[in-house]
Protein backbone atom coordinates (compact mmCIF):
# COMPACT_ATOMS: atom_id res chain seq x y z
CA MET A 1 -7.47 11.19 -12.73
CA LYS A 2 -10.88 11.60 -11.31
CA LYS A 3 -12.27 12.48 -14.85
CA LEU A 4 -10.76 9.19 -15.97
CA SER A 5 -12.21 7.14 -13.12
CA ILE A 6 -15.68 8.56 -13.84
CA ILE A 7 -15.23 7.62 -17.70
CA ILE A 8 -14.23 4.16 -16.74
CA THR A 9 -17.01 3.59 -14.34
CA LEU A 10 -19.54 5.09 -16.65
CA LEU A 11 -18.19 2.64 -19.40
CA PHE A 12 -18.56 -0.32 -17.05
CA PHE A 13 -22.15 0.55 -16.42
CA SER A 14 -23.02 1.02 -19.97
CA ILE A 15 -21.43 -2.57 -20.66
CA ALA A 16 -23.20 -4.01 -17.77
CA SER A 17 -26.46 -2.63 -18.52
CA ILE A 18 -26.67 -4.39 -22.02
CA GLY A 19 -25.13 -7.74 -20.47
CA GLN A 20 -21.96 -7.53 -22.38
CA THR A 21 -18.52 -8.54 -20.99
CA ILE A 22 -15.41 -6.48 -20.05
CA THR A 23 -11.78 -7.24 -20.57
CA LEU A 24 -8.70 -7.95 -18.32
CA SER A 25 -7.28 -4.57 -19.17
CA THR A 26 -10.51 -2.66 -18.24
CA CYS A 27 -10.70 -4.66 -14.98
CA LYS A 28 -7.16 -3.54 -14.15
CA GLU A 29 -7.96 0.07 -14.96
CA LEU A 30 -11.08 -0.10 -12.75
CA ALA A 31 -8.98 -1.69 -9.87
CA ILE A 32 -6.37 0.95 -10.28
CA GLU A 33 -8.88 3.79 -10.04
CA ASN A 34 -11.21 2.61 -7.36
CA ASN A 35 -9.45 0.00 -5.13
CA LYS A 36 -9.51 1.14 -1.44
CA ARG A 37 -6.06 -0.19 -0.54
CA LEU A 38 -4.55 1.78 -3.54
CA LYS A 39 -6.33 4.87 -2.53
CA GLU A 40 -5.00 4.67 0.97
CA SER A 41 -1.53 4.13 -0.44
CA GLN A 42 -2.00 7.26 -2.67
CA LEU A 43 -3.00 9.19 0.31
CA LYS A 44 0.25 8.22 1.99
CA LEU A 45 2.18 9.08 -1.07
CA ASP A 46 0.51 12.65 -0.99
CA ALA A 47 1.33 12.83 2.67
CA SER A 48 5.07 12.06 2.16
CA GLU A 49 4.98 14.94 -0.28
CA LYS A 50 3.85 17.28 2.22
CA ILE A 51 6.52 16.06 4.70
CA LYS A 52 9.15 16.88 2.03
CA LYS A 53 8.06 20.28 1.60
CA ASN A 54 7.82 20.82 5.29
CA ALA A 55 11.35 19.84 5.79
CA PHE A 56 12.51 22.20 3.17
CA THR A 57 10.91 25.19 5.15
CA LYS A 58 13.64 24.71 7.74
CA TYR A 59 16.29 26.28 5.55
CA PHE A 60 14.36 29.68 6.02
CA PRO A 61 14.20 31.90 8.96
CA THR A 62 12.02 31.18 11.97
CA VAL A 63 9.67 34.04 12.39
CA SER A 64 7.67 34.57 15.48
CA ALA A 65 5.58 37.22 17.30
CA THR A 66 4.79 37.38 20.91
CA ALA A 67 2.66 39.88 22.97
CA THR A 68 2.27 40.26 26.59
CA ALA A 69 0.24 42.52 28.81
CA PHE A 70 -0.37 42.60 32.53
CA LYS A 71 -2.01 44.58 35.31
CA SER A 72 -0.77 44.12 38.89
CA SER A 73 -2.95 44.58 42.10
CA LYS A 74 0.19 46.35 43.58
CA ASN A 75 2.86 48.74 42.23
CA PHE A 76 6.04 46.88 41.49
CA ILE A 77 7.85 50.31 42.36
CA ASP A 78 6.78 51.55 45.80
CA ILE A 79 9.18 54.16 47.17
CA LYS A 80 8.62 56.43 50.24
CA THR A 81 11.27 58.84 51.81
CA GLU A 82 10.91 61.15 54.78
CA ALA A 83 11.79 64.92 54.64
CA MET A 84 15.59 65.54 55.34
CA ASN A 85 18.36 68.09 55.39
CA LEU A 86 21.30 67.24 53.25
CA PRO A 87 24.70 69.09 54.23
CA VAL A 88 25.89 71.29 51.40
CA TYR A 89 29.22 70.13 50.15
CA ASP A 90 31.78 72.99 49.92
CA GLY A 91 34.45 70.93 48.00
CA SER A 92 36.35 69.64 51.06
CA ILE A 93 35.56 66.14 52.50
CA ALA A 94 36.73 67.33 55.86
CA ASN A 95 34.00 69.93 56.19
CA VAL A 96 31.13 67.58 55.47
CA GLY A 97 30.87 66.57 59.01
CA ALA A 98 30.77 70.27 60.18
CA ALA A 99 28.65 71.67 57.60
CA THR A 100 26.79 74.87 58.47
CA GLN A 101 24.54 74.93 55.55
CA PHE A 102 21.87 72.45 54.61
CA ALA A 103 19.49 71.61 51.80
CA TYR A 104 16.00 70.74 52.64
CA VAL A 105 14.61 67.62 50.81
CA PRO A 106 10.77 67.29 51.00
CA PRO A 107 9.45 63.70 51.49
CA ILE A 108 9.19 61.55 48.28
CA SER A 109 6.56 59.02 47.34
CA ILE A 110 6.90 57.00 44.01
CA GLN A 111 4.28 54.47 43.36
CA THR A 112 4.44 53.03 39.58
CA LEU A 113 4.94 50.08 37.45
CA ASP A 114 1.45 48.43 38.03
CA TYR A 115 1.13 47.32 34.42
CA ALA A 116 3.27 46.75 31.25
CA ASN A 117 2.39 45.98 27.57
CA THR A 118 4.98 44.51 25.37
CA ALA A 119 4.98 43.14 21.75
CA MET A 120 8.05 41.62 19.87
CA VAL A 121 8.55 40.10 16.39
CA THR A 122 11.75 38.00 15.83
CA ALA A 123 13.44 36.45 12.77
CA ILE A 124 16.21 33.76 13.41
CA GLN A 125 18.08 32.33 10.66
CA PRO A 126 20.15 29.20 11.51
CA LEU A 127 23.60 29.30 10.03
CA TYR A 128 24.75 26.12 11.27
CA ALA A 129 22.74 23.35 12.95
CA GLY A 130 25.14 20.50 12.91
CA GLY A 131 23.97 19.59 9.41
CA ARG A 132 20.68 18.45 10.79
CA ILE A 133 18.63 20.53 8.47
CA ARG A 134 20.23 19.20 5.27
CA THR A 135 20.01 15.60 6.69
CA GLY A 136 16.29 16.09 7.68
CA ASN A 137 15.61 17.20 4.02
CA LYS A 138 17.31 13.95 2.87
CA LEU A 139 15.45 11.90 5.18
CA ALA A 140 12.05 13.54 3.93
CA GLU A 141 13.10 12.91 0.49
CA LEU A 142 13.99 9.17 1.37
CA ASN A 143 10.65 8.87 2.94
CA GLY A 144 9.01 9.97 -0.11
CA VAL A 145 11.12 7.47 -2.14
CA VAL A 146 10.00 4.63 0.14
CA THR A 147 6.43 5.50 0.16
CA GLN A 148 6.37 5.58 -3.66
CA SER A 149 7.89 1.90 -3.61
CA GLN A 150 5.25 0.99 -1.12
CA TYR A 151 2.54 2.49 -3.55
CA ASN A 152 4.09 0.66 -6.47
CA LEU A 153 4.15 -2.73 -4.46
CA THR A 154 0.58 -2.21 -3.47
CA LYS A 155 -0.44 -1.68 -7.11
CA SER A 156 1.36 -4.55 -8.42
CA GLU A 157 -0.36 -6.84 -5.71
CA ILE A 158 -3.80 -5.31 -6.64
CA LEU A 159 -3.22 -6.17 -10.24
CA VAL A 160 -2.31 -9.89 -9.53
CA THR A 161 -5.37 -10.14 -7.33
CA THR A 162 -7.26 -8.71 -10.32
CA GLU A 163 -5.86 -11.29 -12.60
CA ASP A 164 -6.94 -14.12 -10.01
CA TYR A 165 -10.43 -12.89 -9.82
CA TYR A 166 -10.57 -12.47 -13.61
CA TRP A 167 -9.07 -15.97 -14.44
CA ASN A 168 -11.09 -17.77 -11.89
CA LEU A 169 -14.24 -16.16 -13.16
CA VAL A 170 -13.27 -17.21 -16.76
CA ALA A 171 -12.73 -20.72 -15.64
CA LEU A 172 -16.30 -20.77 -13.97
CA ASN A 173 -17.92 -19.62 -17.22
CA GLU A 174 -16.04 -22.30 -19.12
CA LYS A 175 -17.10 -24.95 -16.53
CA THR A 176 -20.67 -23.68 -16.97
CA ILE A 177 -20.39 -24.33 -20.75
CA THR A 178 -19.04 -27.76 -20.23
CA LEU A 179 -21.57 -28.75 -17.72
CA LYS A 180 -24.38 -27.47 -19.97
CA ASN A 181 -23.01 -29.53 -22.89
CA TYR A 182 -22.87 -32.53 -20.52
CA GLU A 183 -26.46 -31.92 -19.36
CA LYS A 184 -27.43 -31.83 -22.94
CA LEU A 185 -25.87 -35.22 -23.49
CA LEU A 186 -27.55 -36.68 -20.54
CA LYS A 187 -30.99 -35.33 -21.55
CA GLU A 188 -30.54 -36.90 -25.14
CA LEU A 189 -29.52 -40.19 -23.45
CA LEU A 190 -32.55 -40.02 -20.99
CA LYS A 191 -34.72 -39.67 -23.89
CA GLU A 192 -33.24 -42.55 -25.68
CA VAL A 193 -33.22 -44.66 -22.55
CA GLY A 194 -36.83 -43.62 -21.90
CA ASP A 195 -37.79 -44.82 -25.47
CA PHE A 196 -35.99 -48.13 -24.93
CA TYR A 197 -37.84 -48.47 -21.43
CA ASP A 198 -41.20 -47.82 -23.11
CA ALA A 199 -40.54 -50.33 -25.68
CA GLY A 200 -39.59 -52.90 -23.01
CA LEU A 201 -35.83 -53.17 -24.05
CA VAL A 202 -34.15 -51.82 -20.92
CA LYS A 203 -34.93 -52.06 -17.16
CA LYS A 204 -36.31 -49.14 -15.24
CA SER A 205 -33.02 -49.23 -13.23
CA ASP A 206 -31.21 -47.94 -16.28
CA LEU A 207 -33.65 -45.09 -16.52
CA LEU A 208 -33.26 -44.18 -12.89
CA LYS A 209 -29.42 -44.30 -13.33
CA VAL A 210 -29.73 -41.51 -16.07
CA ARG A 211 -32.10 -39.40 -13.94
CA LEU A 212 -29.90 -39.74 -10.81
CA GLU A 213 -26.93 -38.49 -12.93
CA LEU A 214 -29.04 -35.56 -14.28
CA ASN A 215 -29.89 -34.72 -10.59
CA LYS A 216 -26.18 -34.75 -9.73
CA VAL A 217 -25.76 -32.24 -12.68
CA GLU A 218 -28.67 -30.04 -11.47
CA GLY A 219 -26.89 -29.93 -7.94
CA ASN A 220 -23.56 -28.95 -9.55
CA LYS A 221 -25.27 -26.28 -11.63
CA LEU A 222 -26.65 -24.85 -8.52
CA LYS A 223 -23.08 -24.81 -6.70
CA LEU A 224 -21.56 -23.33 -9.92
CA THR A 225 -24.14 -20.66 -10.10
CA ASN A 226 -23.77 -19.71 -6.41
CA GLY A 227 -19.99 -19.87 -6.66
CA THR A 228 -20.05 -17.56 -9.71
CA ASP A 229 -22.15 -15.05 -8.07
CA ILE A 230 -20.16 -14.95 -4.89
CA LEU A 231 -16.99 -14.45 -7.08
CA LYS A 232 -18.65 -11.67 -8.85
CA MET A 233 -19.59 -9.87 -5.72
CA ALA A 234 -16.02 -10.19 -4.41
CA PHE A 235 -14.57 -8.99 -7.68
CA SER A 236 -16.94 -6.17 -7.89
CA GLN A 237 -15.85 -5.07 -4.40
CA HIS A 238 -12.27 -5.26 -5.36
CA LEU A 239 -12.76 -3.19 -8.49
CA GLY A 240 -14.77 -0.62 -6.53
CA ILE A 241 -18.05 -0.83 -8.56
CA PRO A 242 -21.58 -1.94 -7.48
CA TYR A 243 -22.41 -5.65 -8.04
CA THR A 244 -24.74 -6.28 -11.06
CA GLU A 245 -25.72 -9.71 -12.33
CA ASN A 246 -25.00 -8.55 -15.86
CA PHE A 247 -21.20 -8.11 -14.99
CA ASN A 248 -19.19 -10.59 -16.81
CA VAL A 249 -15.67 -11.08 -18.16
CA GLN A 250 -14.20 -11.55 -21.56
CA ASP A 251 -11.55 -14.01 -22.73
CA SER A 252 -11.01 -17.76 -22.68
CA LEU A 253 -8.30 -20.08 -21.46
CA THR A 254 -6.98 -20.99 -25.03
CA THR A 255 -3.84 -18.88 -25.30
CA ILE A 256 -0.99 -20.77 -23.25
CA VAL A 257 2.68 -19.32 -23.55
CA HIS A 258 5.64 -21.36 -22.67
CA PRO A 259 7.20 -20.34 -19.27
CA GLN A 260 10.60 -19.66 -20.88
CA ASN A 261 9.04 -16.54 -22.43
CA TYR A 262 8.75 -15.09 -18.90
CA TYR A 263 12.10 -16.10 -17.39
CA ALA A 264 14.31 -13.50 -15.97
CA GLU A 265 17.75 -14.12 -14.18
CA THR A 266 17.21 -13.53 -10.41
CA GLY A 267 20.22 -11.28 -9.90
CA SER A 268 19.10 -8.70 -12.48
CA ALA A 269 15.43 -9.09 -11.49
CA LEU A 270 16.26 -8.34 -7.76
CA GLN A 271 17.11 -4.88 -8.68
CA LYS A 272 13.49 -4.21 -9.95
CA ARG A 273 11.85 -5.52 -6.60
CA GLU A 274 10.27 -2.65 -4.66
CA GLU A 275 11.12 -4.70 -1.59
CA PHE A 276 14.76 -4.75 -2.45
CA LYS A 277 14.73 -1.06 -3.06
CA MET A 278 12.87 -0.29 0.31
CA LEU A 279 15.69 -2.61 2.02
CA ASN A 280 18.41 -0.49 0.58
CA LYS A 281 16.59 2.70 1.75
CA ALA A 282 16.25 1.25 5.21
CA VAL A 283 20.07 1.13 5.37
CA GLU A 284 20.40 4.75 4.04
CA ALA A 285 17.77 5.94 6.42
CA GLU A 286 19.70 4.54 9.46
CA GLU A 287 22.77 6.16 8.19
CA LEU A 288 21.10 9.42 7.94
CA GLN A 289 19.67 9.10 11.50
CA LYS A 290 23.16 8.56 12.78
CA LYS A 291 24.17 11.81 10.97
CA MET A 292 21.12 13.43 12.78
CA THR A 293 22.32 12.10 16.01
CA ASN A 294 25.81 13.53 15.53
CA GLY A 295 24.55 16.83 14.61
CA GLU A 296 22.86 17.13 18.01
CA PHE A 297 26.51 17.23 19.59
CA LEU A 298 27.86 19.88 17.38
CA PRO A 299 27.61 23.58 17.93
CA GLN A 300 24.45 25.50 16.78
CA LEU A 301 24.90 28.89 15.37
CA ALA A 302 22.14 31.45 14.31
CA VAL A 303 21.61 35.07 13.88
CA GLY A 304 18.47 36.94 14.21
CA VAL A 305 16.68 40.41 13.98
CA GLY A 306 13.62 41.73 15.87
CA GLY A 307 11.55 44.66 16.98
CA MET A 308 10.02 45.29 20.36
CA TYR A 309 7.43 47.59 21.51
CA LEU A 310 7.43 48.39 25.31
CA ASP A 311 4.70 50.25 27.02
CA MET A 312 5.18 50.94 30.82
CA ILE A 313 5.18 53.82 33.31
CA GLU A 314 2.83 55.89 30.96
CA GLN A 315 5.37 55.68 28.12
CA GLY A 316 5.69 53.48 24.96
CA ASN A 317 9.02 52.95 22.93
CA THR A 318 9.97 50.82 19.99
CA TYR A 319 13.34 49.17 19.96
CA GLY A 320 15.25 47.40 17.14
CA LEU A 321 17.08 44.26 17.96
CA ALA A 322 20.07 42.23 16.26
CA PHE A 323 21.56 39.21 17.83
CA ALA A 324 23.56 36.05 17.38
CA THR A 325 23.40 32.85 19.35
CA VAL A 326 26.03 30.07 19.82
CA SER A 327 24.80 26.85 21.66
CA ILE A 328 27.31 24.05 22.60
CA PRO A 329 25.69 20.90 24.04
CA ILE A 330 28.61 20.07 26.33
CA SER A 331 26.69 17.88 28.73
CA GLU A 332 25.23 15.81 25.96
CA TRP A 333 28.58 14.64 24.80
CA TRP A 334 28.89 11.85 27.35
CA GLY A 335 25.58 10.27 26.61
CA GLY A 336 26.01 11.07 22.81
CA ILE A 337 28.70 8.16 22.48
CA TYR A 338 26.09 5.56 23.33
CA LYS A 339 23.65 7.03 21.02
CA LYS A 340 26.13 6.68 18.17
CA GLN A 341 26.98 3.27 19.12
CA GLU A 342 23.16 2.58 19.12
CA HIS A 343 22.89 3.80 15.50
CA LYS A 344 25.99 2.00 14.36
CA ILE A 345 24.29 -1.33 15.49
CA LYS A 346 21.02 -0.33 13.85
CA ILE A 347 22.86 0.17 10.63
CA ASP A 348 24.49 -3.33 10.90
CA ILE A 349 20.90 -4.72 11.45
CA ALA A 350 19.65 -3.08 8.44
CA LYS A 351 22.65 -4.25 6.41
CA ASN A 352 22.06 -7.73 7.64
CA SER A 353 18.45 -7.58 6.89
CA LEU A 354 19.05 -6.29 3.38
CA GLU A 355 21.36 -9.42 2.71
CA GLN A 356 19.11 -12.03 4.26
CA ASN A 357 15.92 -10.68 2.56
CA SER A 358 17.72 -10.35 -0.81
CA GLU A 359 18.51 -14.15 -0.58
CA LEU A 360 14.83 -14.76 0.35
CA LEU A 361 13.66 -12.68 -2.44
CA GLN A 362 15.73 -14.61 -5.10
CA LEU A 363 14.46 -17.83 -3.50
CA GLN A 364 10.97 -16.53 -4.02
CA MET A 365 11.66 -15.83 -7.62
CA SER A 366 13.10 -19.55 -8.08
CA LYS A 367 10.11 -21.08 -6.44
CA ALA A 368 7.63 -18.95 -8.58
CA TYR A 369 9.26 -19.99 -11.92
CA LYS A 370 9.25 -23.61 -10.73
CA ASP A 371 5.51 -23.39 -9.85
CA LEU A 372 5.18 -21.63 -13.19
CA THR A 373 7.05 -24.65 -15.28
CA GLU A 374 5.08 -27.27 -12.93
CA GLY A 375 1.68 -25.43 -14.02
CA TYR A 376 2.76 -25.72 -17.69
CA LYS A 377 3.39 -29.31 -17.30
CA GLN A 378 0.17 -29.88 -15.51
CA ILE A 379 -1.80 -28.47 -18.52
CA ASP A 380 -0.02 -31.05 -20.79
CA ILE A 381 -0.99 -33.95 -18.28
CA ALA A 382 -4.45 -32.66 -17.92
CA LYS A 383 -4.78 -32.44 -21.82
CA THR A 384 -3.51 -35.85 -22.29
CA SER A 385 -5.89 -37.21 -19.78
CA LEU A 386 -8.81 -35.30 -21.44
CA ASN A 387 -7.88 -36.81 -24.72
CA GLN A 388 -7.65 -40.41 -23.31
CA ALA A 389 -11.01 -39.73 -21.51
CA VAL A 390 -12.73 -38.70 -24.73
CA GLU A 391 -11.22 -41.62 -26.50
CA TYR A 392 -12.44 -43.91 -23.70
CA GLN A 393 -16.03 -42.31 -23.80
CA LYS A 394 -16.07 -42.74 -27.61
CA GLU A 395 -15.28 -46.43 -27.21
CA MET A 396 -17.94 -46.81 -24.46
CA GLU A 397 -20.57 -45.10 -26.71
CA ASP A 398 -19.73 -47.43 -29.54
CA ASN A 399 -19.88 -50.42 -27.34
CA TYR A 400 -23.12 -49.39 -25.76
CA ASN A 401 -24.72 -48.74 -29.26
CA ALA A 402 -23.61 -52.24 -30.18
CA GLY A 403 -24.90 -53.69 -26.83
CA ILE A 404 -21.49 -54.86 -25.70
CA THR A 405 -21.32 -52.70 -22.50
CA SER A 406 -23.71 -51.47 -19.85
CA LEU A 407 -25.54 -48.12 -19.46
CA SER A 408 -23.52 -47.77 -16.06
CA ASP A 409 -20.17 -48.01 -17.96
CA LEU A 410 -21.29 -45.32 -20.44
CA LEU A 411 -22.40 -42.97 -17.62
CA GLU A 412 -19.14 -43.51 -15.82
CA ALA A 413 -17.16 -42.69 -19.08
CA ARG A 414 -18.96 -39.58 -19.58
CA ALA A 415 -18.70 -38.48 -16.07
CA ILE A 416 -14.75 -39.11 -16.17
CA THR A 417 -14.59 -36.87 -19.32
CA GLN A 418 -16.59 -34.14 -17.67
CA GLU A 419 -14.17 -34.39 -14.58
CA THR A 420 -11.10 -34.12 -16.80
CA LYS A 421 -12.48 -31.31 -18.69
CA ASP A 422 -12.75 -29.49 -15.39
CA THR A 423 -9.26 -30.38 -14.36
CA TYR A 424 -8.12 -29.15 -17.74
CA ILE A 425 -9.70 -25.74 -17.26
CA ASP A 426 -8.45 -25.62 -13.77
CA SER A 427 -4.73 -26.34 -14.85
CA LYS A 428 -4.94 -23.52 -17.33
CA THR A 429 -6.48 -21.13 -14.75
CA LYS A 430 -3.75 -21.90 -12.18
CA TYR A 431 -1.20 -21.34 -14.94
CA LYS A 432 -2.57 -17.92 -15.84
CA ILE A 433 -2.42 -16.90 -12.27
CA ALA A 434 1.19 -18.43 -11.88
CA ILE A 435 2.21 -16.00 -14.67
CA ALA A 436 0.89 -12.88 -12.88
CA LYS A 437 2.50 -14.03 -9.60
CA TYR A 438 5.92 -14.81 -11.19
CA LEU A 439 5.88 -11.42 -12.97
CA LEU A 440 5.31 -9.82 -9.62
CA THR A 441 8.24 -11.53 -8.07
CA ILE A 442 10.61 -10.37 -10.79
CA GLY A 443 9.31 -6.83 -10.49
CA GLU A 444 7.81 -6.66 -13.96
CA THR A 445 4.96 -4.18 -14.58
CA GLN A 446 1.60 -5.92 -15.37
CA PHE A 447 -0.28 -3.00 -16.71
């Protein structure tokens, strides 16, 4: 993956260095490889895999080792006895009180246990934990599925944003071309009017009108250039590449496909939506959390083995251990009733959210398709307006050449044509972006 990213980036620099253009497909590849939002999602996906592996280790014994050493300022065992004579027992209890023979016991002083060194290793294997280990692994696996859905959703959103940047940049390029053509026409007209003015055939005001219109074009060119540069900067940041003035995009807005070619029935498309998948997993997660809670109130059974080394009273010994434990959380049962009821409510909330948001997702699909069909119709309207503007301009040019109409009317006709050309470009751009957004709402892969 890293090598692919390097290859794509080097390809971009080689293209940018010679001033050529890149395709939409290349832009999408760059966005997927370099976009910071997607990198963050990938890191979360990697983390969820580690969580899943960690949960699996709970099936295995828990091994622990402890060591303790202490030195006391006083002896824990400090025994002192005086010297004494003990009567000799002859087998008859009746004669103990009147014994005639005694055994001498000298004084005793025992002072020890002022230190101890211990070391222990244990391995505990859970046999039954109320099903919490199995449920915990299911939750970890579910977390991985949800994180994958989040990654897929982020990826799709980034691809839509890429198309948004791309087609807007294509539109600005086309507007630049139409503006240059309009400027060329005005300069030709300026020369023509200038010749007429020199010959005394037109007033100076006519010459000034053309120059004013050229000044407007010059201002629009500056706005268009600045807007294009800003868009390129934002697009470069989105793609994760350094900005360069040579960066440009390929394609044009000529290919327009009917909306019916993209239509999908909302019920079947809903199943493909990552949001719908996550909503279902949210219900499943709450059900698993309820099982985890139930497991807390069930007996816990485990067996274990261990070894212990004990060094005290100037003697060290090693011991082997085998043990079993049973834990019954009796005092937790009362409060557990309310925790179970709480989880039941949370499950109902998750189910209600699934139902409500499923309806909203289907409404979103319907609206996106209506926006798509509206965008397609707007193209037809803009195209009709453009044809009418061109026809009107042609008529004004013929009338102007025949001396029937004024220069102002001709300039207005050409300005209207220029405006309708921009509207036509905008309508096609919006339609291209609307396609990407609709495909996102129906869960279709765009790469």
